[in-house]
Amino acid sequence: FMAMHDVVVIGGRYGLGSKEFTPNMAVSVYQNLFQETPKPRFTVGITDDVTHLSLPVGEWLDVLPQGTRECMFYGLGSDGTVGANKSAVKLIAENTDLFTQAYFEYDAKKSGG
């Protein structure tokens, strides 16, 4: 353990402001690692105009296999769309040969207000 004096440790922040961490952001983190002198601290996915620690992010990368189908549904709190979408995802998963993945995001705002 003590003999590992040449280990470089870096760290960064991602997903700030509820932003997704995308494949092109992951590439920028690895590109930073491969630099001769990588940034020891960084942010990725936002323009950090305060501490100037942002890594440059390249163009969008499409990493989905050919033929992949995607659907995105939006709903408002208390209108039944979250429950309906959960049911739809479950029906698709149980009654087709398709794979499903669902992610539901909730906020702290009171519904109906």
Backbone as ProteinMPNN parsed JSONL, in Angstrom:
{"seq_chain_A": "FMAMHDVVVIGGRYGLGSKEFTPNMAVSVYQNLFQETPKPRFTVGITDDVTHLSLPVGEWLDVLPQGTRECMFYGLGSDGTVGANKSAVKLIAENTDLFTQAYFEYDAKKSGG", "coords_chain_A": {"N_chain_A": [[0.828, -1.196, 0.0], [1.833, 1.329, 0.849], [3.829, 1.633, -1.003], [2.744, 2.604, -3.288], [3.193, 5.221, -4.464], [3.059, 6.545, -6.864], [0.511, 6.765, -7.821], [-2.18, 8.324, -9.421], [-4.782, 10.295, -8.398], [-7.922, 11.391, -9.224], [-10.902, 13.391, -9.283], [-14.36, 14.053, -9.883], [-17.361, 15.944, -10.642], [-20.657, 15.205, -11.636], [-23.866, 15.181, -13.263], [-25.016, 17.445, -12.237], [-27.551, 19.716, -11.311], [-29.584, 17.965, -11.937], [-28.943, 16.891, -14.403], [-28.491, 14.454, -16.963], [-25.991, 11.866, -17.099], [-24.176, 11.285, -19.808], [-23.055, 9.159, -22.598], [-21.134, 10.631, -24.159], [-20.152, 12.369, -22.265], [-18.876, 10.605, -20.537], [-16.803, 9.79, -22.203], [-15.356, 12.188, -22.312], [-14.405, 12.311, -19.698], [-12.653, 10.103, -19.658], [-10.891, 10.978, -21.652], [-9.745, 13.111, -20.311], [-8.407, 11.666, -18.313], [-6.418, 10.449, -19.838], [-4.722, 12.49, -20.485], [-1.494, 14.094, -20.294], [-1.139, 15.65, -18.019], [-3.724, 15.354, -16.217], [-6.793, 17.043, -15.281], [-7.128, 17.416, -11.855], [-9.461, 17.827, -10.454], [-12.776, 18.121, -11.567], [-15.693, 19.16, -13.44], [-18.44, 17.862, -15.266], [-20.666, 18.124, -17.961], [-21.901, 20.524, -17.478], [-21.523, 24.067, -17.989], [-19.12, 25.367, -16.257], [-18.762, 28.268, -15.079], [-17.808, 29.473, -12.86], [-15.803, 28.147, -11.239], [-14.353, 27.163, -13.3], [-13.843, 24.472, -14.01], [-14.815, 22.765, -15.885], [-14.98, 19.998, -18.115], [-14.376, 19.655, -21.589], [-17.028, 18.616, -23.667], [-17.735, 16.326, -26.164], [-19.438, 15.726, -29.329], [-22.775, 14.302, -29.452], [-23.048, 10.854, -28.745], [-24.25, 8.003, -30.271], [-24.958, 5.149, -28.858], [-26.622, 3.021, -28.875], [-27.718, -0.236, -29.812], [-28.289, -1.236, -33.238], [-31.606, -1.076, -34.416], [-32.838, -0.723, -32.005], [-35.604, 0.285, -30.086], [-37.099, 3.148, -28.737], [-39.041, 4.826, -26.281], [-40.391, 7.738, -24.872], [-42.135, 9.042, -22.245], [-44.012, 11.654, -20.817], [-45.346, 12.994, -17.823], [-47.614, 14.57, -15.553], [-47.745, 15.316, -12.057], [-50.213, 13.698, -10.102], [-52.097, 13.268, -12.126], [-52.481, 10.765, -13.076], [-50.8, 9.743, -15.032], [-48.295, 8.689, -14.335], [-48.845, 6.26, -13.002], [-50.214, 4.98, -15.107], [-48.195, 4.789, -17.044], [-46.354, 3.153, -15.704], [-47.861, 0.816, -15.598], [-48.092, 0.305, -18.365], [-45.413, -0.203, -19.08], [-44.969, -2.522, -17.603], [-46.859, -4.258, -18.807], [-45.813, -4.428, -21.432], [-43.325, -5.628, -20.904], [-44.109, -8.094, -19.848], [-45.662, -9.275, -21.836], [-44.498, -9.286, -24.346], [-41.6, -9.899, -26.438], [-39.828, -7.949, -25.893], [-37.438, -5.898, -24.176], [-37.691, -3.911, -21.272], [-37.234, -0.742, -19.704], [-37.634, 1.511, -17.137], [-37.825, 4.761, -15.813], [-38.698, 6.852, -13.323], [-39.232, 10.097, -12.311], [-39.564, 12.188, -9.575], [-40.698, 15.22, -8.063], [-40.519, 17.616, -5.365], [-42.665, 19.235, -5.29], [-45.941, 20.226, -4.417], [-48.847, 18.519, -5.448], [-51.55, 19.66, -7.472], [-51.459, 22.254, -6.66]], "CA_chain_A": [[0.0, 0.0, 0.0], [2.664, 2.532, 0.957], [4.713, 1.727, -2.163], [1.991, 3.115, -4.436], [3.33, 6.677, -4.432], [2.898, 7.126, -8.197], [-0.897, 6.678, -8.196], [-2.83, 9.612, -9.642], [-6.183, 10.264, -7.996], [-8.683, 12.559, -9.662], [-12.317, 13.262, -8.963], [-15.175, 15.038, -10.564], [-18.799, 16.024, -10.382], [-21.512, 15.049, -12.812], [-25.278, 15.146, -12.918], [-25.42, 18.649, -11.519], [-28.812, 20.268, -11.797], [-30.371, 16.819, -12.423], [-28.6, 16.556, -15.786], [-28.091, 13.073, -17.165], [-24.604, 11.581, -17.439], [-24.322, 10.659, -21.116], [-21.83, 8.529, -23.084], [-20.117, 11.597, -24.589], [-19.533, 12.9, -21.044], [-17.95, 9.566, -20.073], [-15.623, 9.885, -23.07], [-14.558, 13.354, -21.911], [-13.707, 11.952, -18.454], [-11.516, 9.264, -20.046], [-9.916, 11.817, -22.356], [-9.025, 13.829, -19.263], [-7.494, 10.714, -17.669], [-5.304, 10.133, -20.725], [-3.849, 13.656, -20.649], [-0.231, 14.004, -19.554], [-1.466, 16.202, -16.698], [-5.184, 15.482, -16.155], [-7.351, 17.917, -14.246], [-7.384, 16.593, -10.668], [-10.873, 18.049, -10.102], [-13.48, 18.574, -12.766], [-17.138, 18.98, -13.583], [-18.768, 17.466, -16.629], [-22.081, 18.245, -18.282], [-22.348, 21.907, -17.325], [-20.492, 25.074, -18.204], [-18.757, 25.857, -14.928], [-18.154, 29.579, -15.272], [-17.364, 29.988, -11.565], [-14.489, 27.571, -10.909], [-13.714, 26.824, -14.582], [-13.372, 23.094, -13.939], [-15.556, 21.955, -16.857], [-14.311, 19.268, -19.185], [-15.092, 19.808, -22.858], [-17.821, 17.44, -24.023], [-17.864, 16.226, -27.612], [-20.753, 15.524, -29.936], [-23.601, 13.215, -28.94], [-22.693, 9.521, -29.223], [-25.358, 7.053, -30.299], [-24.365, 3.865, -28.48], [-27.658, 1.992, -28.866], [-27.63, -1.196, -30.916], [-29.18, -1.038, -34.384], [-32.921, -1.669, -34.231], [-33.384, -0.416, -30.682], [-36.76, 1.181, -30.08], [-37.198, 3.905, -27.494], [-40.216, 5.667, -26.067], [-40.29, 8.593, -23.698], [-43.437, 9.578, -21.867], [-43.99, 12.683, -19.784], [-46.601, 13.101, -17.102], [-47.674, 15.523, -14.451], [-48.168, 14.709, -10.806], [-51.62, 13.536, -9.721], [-53.042, 13.136, -13.241], [-52.597, 9.355, -13.426], [-49.891, 9.29, -16.089], [-47.209, 7.874, -13.784], [-49.39, 4.913, -12.829], [-50.514, 4.42, -16.426], [-46.936, 4.43, -17.696], [-45.823, 1.976, -15.003], [-48.654, -0.325, -16.075], [-47.731, 0.053, -19.76], [-44.088, -0.824, -19.088], [-45.148, -3.881, -17.089], [-47.543, -5.028, -19.848], [-44.871, -4.68, -22.53], [-42.315, -6.578, -20.438], [-44.695, -9.412, -19.586], [-46.428, -9.815, -22.957], [-43.753, -9.227, -25.607], [-40.203, -10.318, -26.294], [-39.046, -6.722, -25.754], [-36.916, -5.541, -22.86], [-38.165, -2.594, -20.86], [-36.562, -0.033, -18.623], [-38.423, 2.698, -16.822], [-37.266, 5.646, -14.792], [-39.689, 7.859, -12.964], [-38.629, 11.159, -11.499], [-40.564, 12.928, -8.814], [-40.168, 16.407, -7.397], [-41.098, 17.87, -4.053], [-43.777, 20.186, -5.4], [-47.255, 19.702, -4.055], [-49.731, 18.399, -6.609], [-52.801, 20.391, -7.425], [-51.31, 23.555, -6.045]], "C_chain_A": [[0.866, 1.251, 0.0], [3.573, 2.708, -0.259], [4.014, 2.329, -3.381], [2.022, 4.638, -4.468], [3.139, 7.329, -5.795], [1.449, 7.048, -8.701], [-1.478, 8.087, -8.321], [-4.311, 9.459, -9.284], [-6.842, 11.554, -8.471], [-10.139, 12.341, -9.27], [-13.106, 14.348, -9.651], [-16.627, 14.964, -10.163], [-19.544, 15.912, -11.695], [-22.958, 15.035, -12.345], [-25.76, 16.357, -12.149], [-26.686, 19.221, -12.128], [-29.714, 19.21, -12.408], [-30.099, 16.497, -13.89], [-28.155, 15.102, -15.858], [-26.6, 13.0, -17.459], [-24.644, 10.727, -18.7], [-23.001, 10.039, -21.581], [-20.753, 9.521, -23.52], [-19.453, 12.266, -23.384], [-18.534, 11.895, -20.477], [-16.663, 9.595, -20.894], [-14.754, 11.061, -22.645], [-13.815, 13.089, -20.604], [-12.486, 11.095, -18.78], [-10.46, 10.063, -20.805], [-9.109, 12.641, -21.363], [-8.006, 12.909, -18.592], [-6.256, 10.446, -18.514], [-4.379, 11.319, -20.992], [-2.559, 13.451, -19.853], [-0.397, 14.558, -18.143], [-2.982, 16.403, -16.629], [-5.619, 16.458, -15.076], [-7.649, 17.054, -13.024], [-8.815, 16.716, -10.158], [-11.563, 18.586, -11.339], [-14.985, 18.482, -12.567], [-17.387, 18.606, -15.036], [-20.277, 17.587, -16.81], [-22.655, 19.63, -18.083], [-21.209, 22.827, -17.725], [-20.228, 25.728, -16.857], [-18.017, 27.177, -15.077], [-17.72, 30.222, -13.958], [-15.967, 29.47, -11.249], [-13.713, 27.14, -12.146], [-13.106, 25.424, -14.568], [-14.043, 22.189, -14.97], [-14.628, 21.239, -17.822], [-15.078, 19.523, -20.478], [-15.8, 18.502, -23.208], [-18.03, 17.451, -25.525], [-19.299, 16.033, -28.062], [-21.455, 14.321, -29.314], [-23.159, 11.89, -29.562], [-23.927, 8.627, -29.17], [-24.772, 5.671, -30.048], [-25.395, 2.737, -28.448], [-27.474, 1.041, -30.038], [-28.644, -0.881, -32.015], [-30.511, -1.733, -34.111], [-33.544, -1.417, -32.866], [-34.545, 0.554, -30.823], [-36.826, 1.864, -28.723], [-38.505, 4.684, -27.469], [-39.96, 6.509, -24.831], [-41.661, 9.209, -23.461], [-43.241, 10.608, -20.775], [-45.348, 12.709, -19.106], [-46.488, 14.126, -15.998], [-48.139, 14.799, -13.198], [-49.676, 14.733, -10.656], [-52.591, 13.449, -10.896], [-53.167, 11.693, -13.726], [-51.61, 8.857, -14.453], [-48.748, 8.442, -15.552], [-47.693, 6.436, -13.613], [-49.675, 4.235, -14.152], [-49.241, 3.986, -17.136], [-46.275, 3.241, -17.02], [-46.559, 0.722, -15.461], [-48.285, -0.685, -17.51], [-46.383, -0.65, -19.859], [-44.196, -2.278, -18.639], [-45.826, -4.769, -18.135], [-46.607, -5.381, -20.999], [-43.861, -5.738, -22.122], [-42.878, -7.986, -20.311], [-45.331, -10.053, -20.817], [-45.739, -9.719, -24.312], [-42.355, -9.773, -25.369], [-39.27, -9.108, -26.188], [-38.56, -6.554, -24.321], [-37.407, -4.138, -22.525], [-37.284, -2.037, -19.758], [-37.361, 1.233, -18.39], [-37.743, 3.476, -15.711], [-38.283, 6.74, -14.556], [-39.045, 8.851, -12.02], [-39.741, 11.959, -10.849], [-39.92, 14.176, -8.232], [-40.929, 16.621, -6.092], [-42.274, 18.838, -4.101], [-45.094, 19.497, -5.055], [-48.147, 19.628, -5.29], [-51.019, 19.182, -6.383], [-52.68, 21.814, -6.907], [-50.869, 24.603, -6.955]], "O_chain_A": [[0.628, 2.154, -0.803], [4.041, 3.816, -0.521], [4.656, 2.539, -4.41], [0.969, 5.274, -4.496], [3.065, 8.555, -5.877], [1.199, 7.248, -9.89], [-1.292, 8.93, -7.444], [-4.999, 8.587, -9.815], [-6.387, 12.655, -8.163], [-10.546, 11.22, -8.963], [-12.588, 15.422, -9.959], [-17.061, 14.059, -9.45], [-19.124, 16.445, -12.722], [-23.23, 14.892, -11.153], [-26.794, 16.305, -11.484], [-26.856, 19.2, -13.347], [-30.516, 19.508, -13.293], [-30.941, 15.89, -14.552], [-27.523, 14.585, -14.936], [-26.014, 13.94, -17.995], [-25.093, 9.582, -18.666], [-21.945, 10.35, -21.03], [-19.57, 9.281, -23.277], [-18.3, 12.688, -23.478], [-17.47, 12.28, -19.993], [-15.569, 9.443, -20.352], [-13.53, 10.939, -22.622], [-12.706, 13.591, -20.417], [-11.404, 11.329, -18.242], [-9.263, 9.844, -20.617], [-7.911, 12.846, -21.558], [-6.875, 13.318, -18.331], [-5.168, 10.24, -17.976], [-3.356, 11.164, -21.659], [-2.541, 12.722, -18.861], [0.14, 14.001, -17.185], [-3.479, 17.485, -16.942], [-4.914, 16.675, -14.09], [-8.356, 16.054, -13.143], [-9.321, 15.807, -9.501], [-11.005, 19.405, -12.07], [-15.476, 17.818, -11.654], [-16.629, 18.993, -15.926], [-21.057, 17.209, -15.936], [-23.791, 19.887, -18.481], [-20.056, 22.402, -17.79], [-21.019, 26.542, -16.382], [-16.791, 27.201, -15.188], [-17.309, 31.382, -13.939], [-15.049, 30.257, -11.018], [-12.538, 26.787, -12.047], [-11.994, 25.216, -15.053], [-13.859, 20.972, -14.933], [-13.63, 21.793, -18.283], [-16.307, 19.598, -20.461], [-15.235, 17.419, -23.06], [-18.45, 18.457, -26.095], [-20.241, 16.161, -27.281], [-20.82, 13.443, -28.731], [-22.924, 11.815, -30.768], [-24.571, 8.515, -28.127], [-24.154, 5.088, -30.939], [-25.078, 1.621, -28.039], [-27.112, 1.466, -31.135], [-29.714, -0.333, -31.752], [-30.531, -2.864, -33.625], [-34.664, -1.856, -32.605], [-34.476, 1.519, -31.583], [-36.631, 1.229, -27.687], [-39.002, 5.136, -28.5], [-39.375, 6.035, -23.857], [-42.259, 9.812, -24.353], [-42.388, 10.441, -19.903], [-46.376, 12.475, -19.743], [-45.393, 14.493, -15.572], [-48.842, 13.792, -13.274], [-50.33, 15.699, -11.048], [-53.801, 13.548, -10.689], [-53.887, 11.428, -14.689], [-51.575, 7.659, -14.731], [-48.273, 7.55, -16.255], [-47.016, 5.499, -14.037], [-49.41, 3.043, -14.309], [-49.212, 2.928, -17.763], [-45.691, 2.398, -17.701], [-45.939, -0.318, -15.686], [-48.176, -1.867, -17.837], [-46.23, -1.592, -20.637], [-43.58, -3.163, -19.234], [-45.412, -5.912, -18.331], [-46.614, -6.514, -21.483], [-43.566, -6.647, -22.898], [-42.198, -8.961, -20.631], [-45.522, -11.269, -20.837], [-46.347, -10.044, -25.331], [-41.976, -10.072, -24.236], [-38.06, -9.236, -26.374], [-39.2, -7.015, -23.377], [-37.519, -3.283, -23.404], [-36.674, -2.778, -18.987], [-37.72, 1.939, -19.333], [-37.163, 2.902, -14.79], [-38.674, 7.46, -15.475], [-38.392, 8.473, -11.048], [-40.717, 12.35, -11.489], [-38.724, 14.182, -7.942], [-41.864, 15.888, -5.773], [-42.814, 19.215, -3.061], [-45.308, 18.328, -5.375], [-48.194, 20.567, -6.085], [-51.496, 19.336, -5.259], [-53.685, 22.503, -6.735], [-50.708, 25.751, -6.542]]}, "name": "protein", "num_of_chains": 1, "seq": "FMAMHDVVVIGGRYGLGSKEFTPNMAVSVYQNLFQETPKPRFTVGITDDVTHLSLPVGEWLDVLPQGTRECMFYGLGSDGTVGANKSAVKLIAENTDLFTQAYFEYDAKKSGG"}
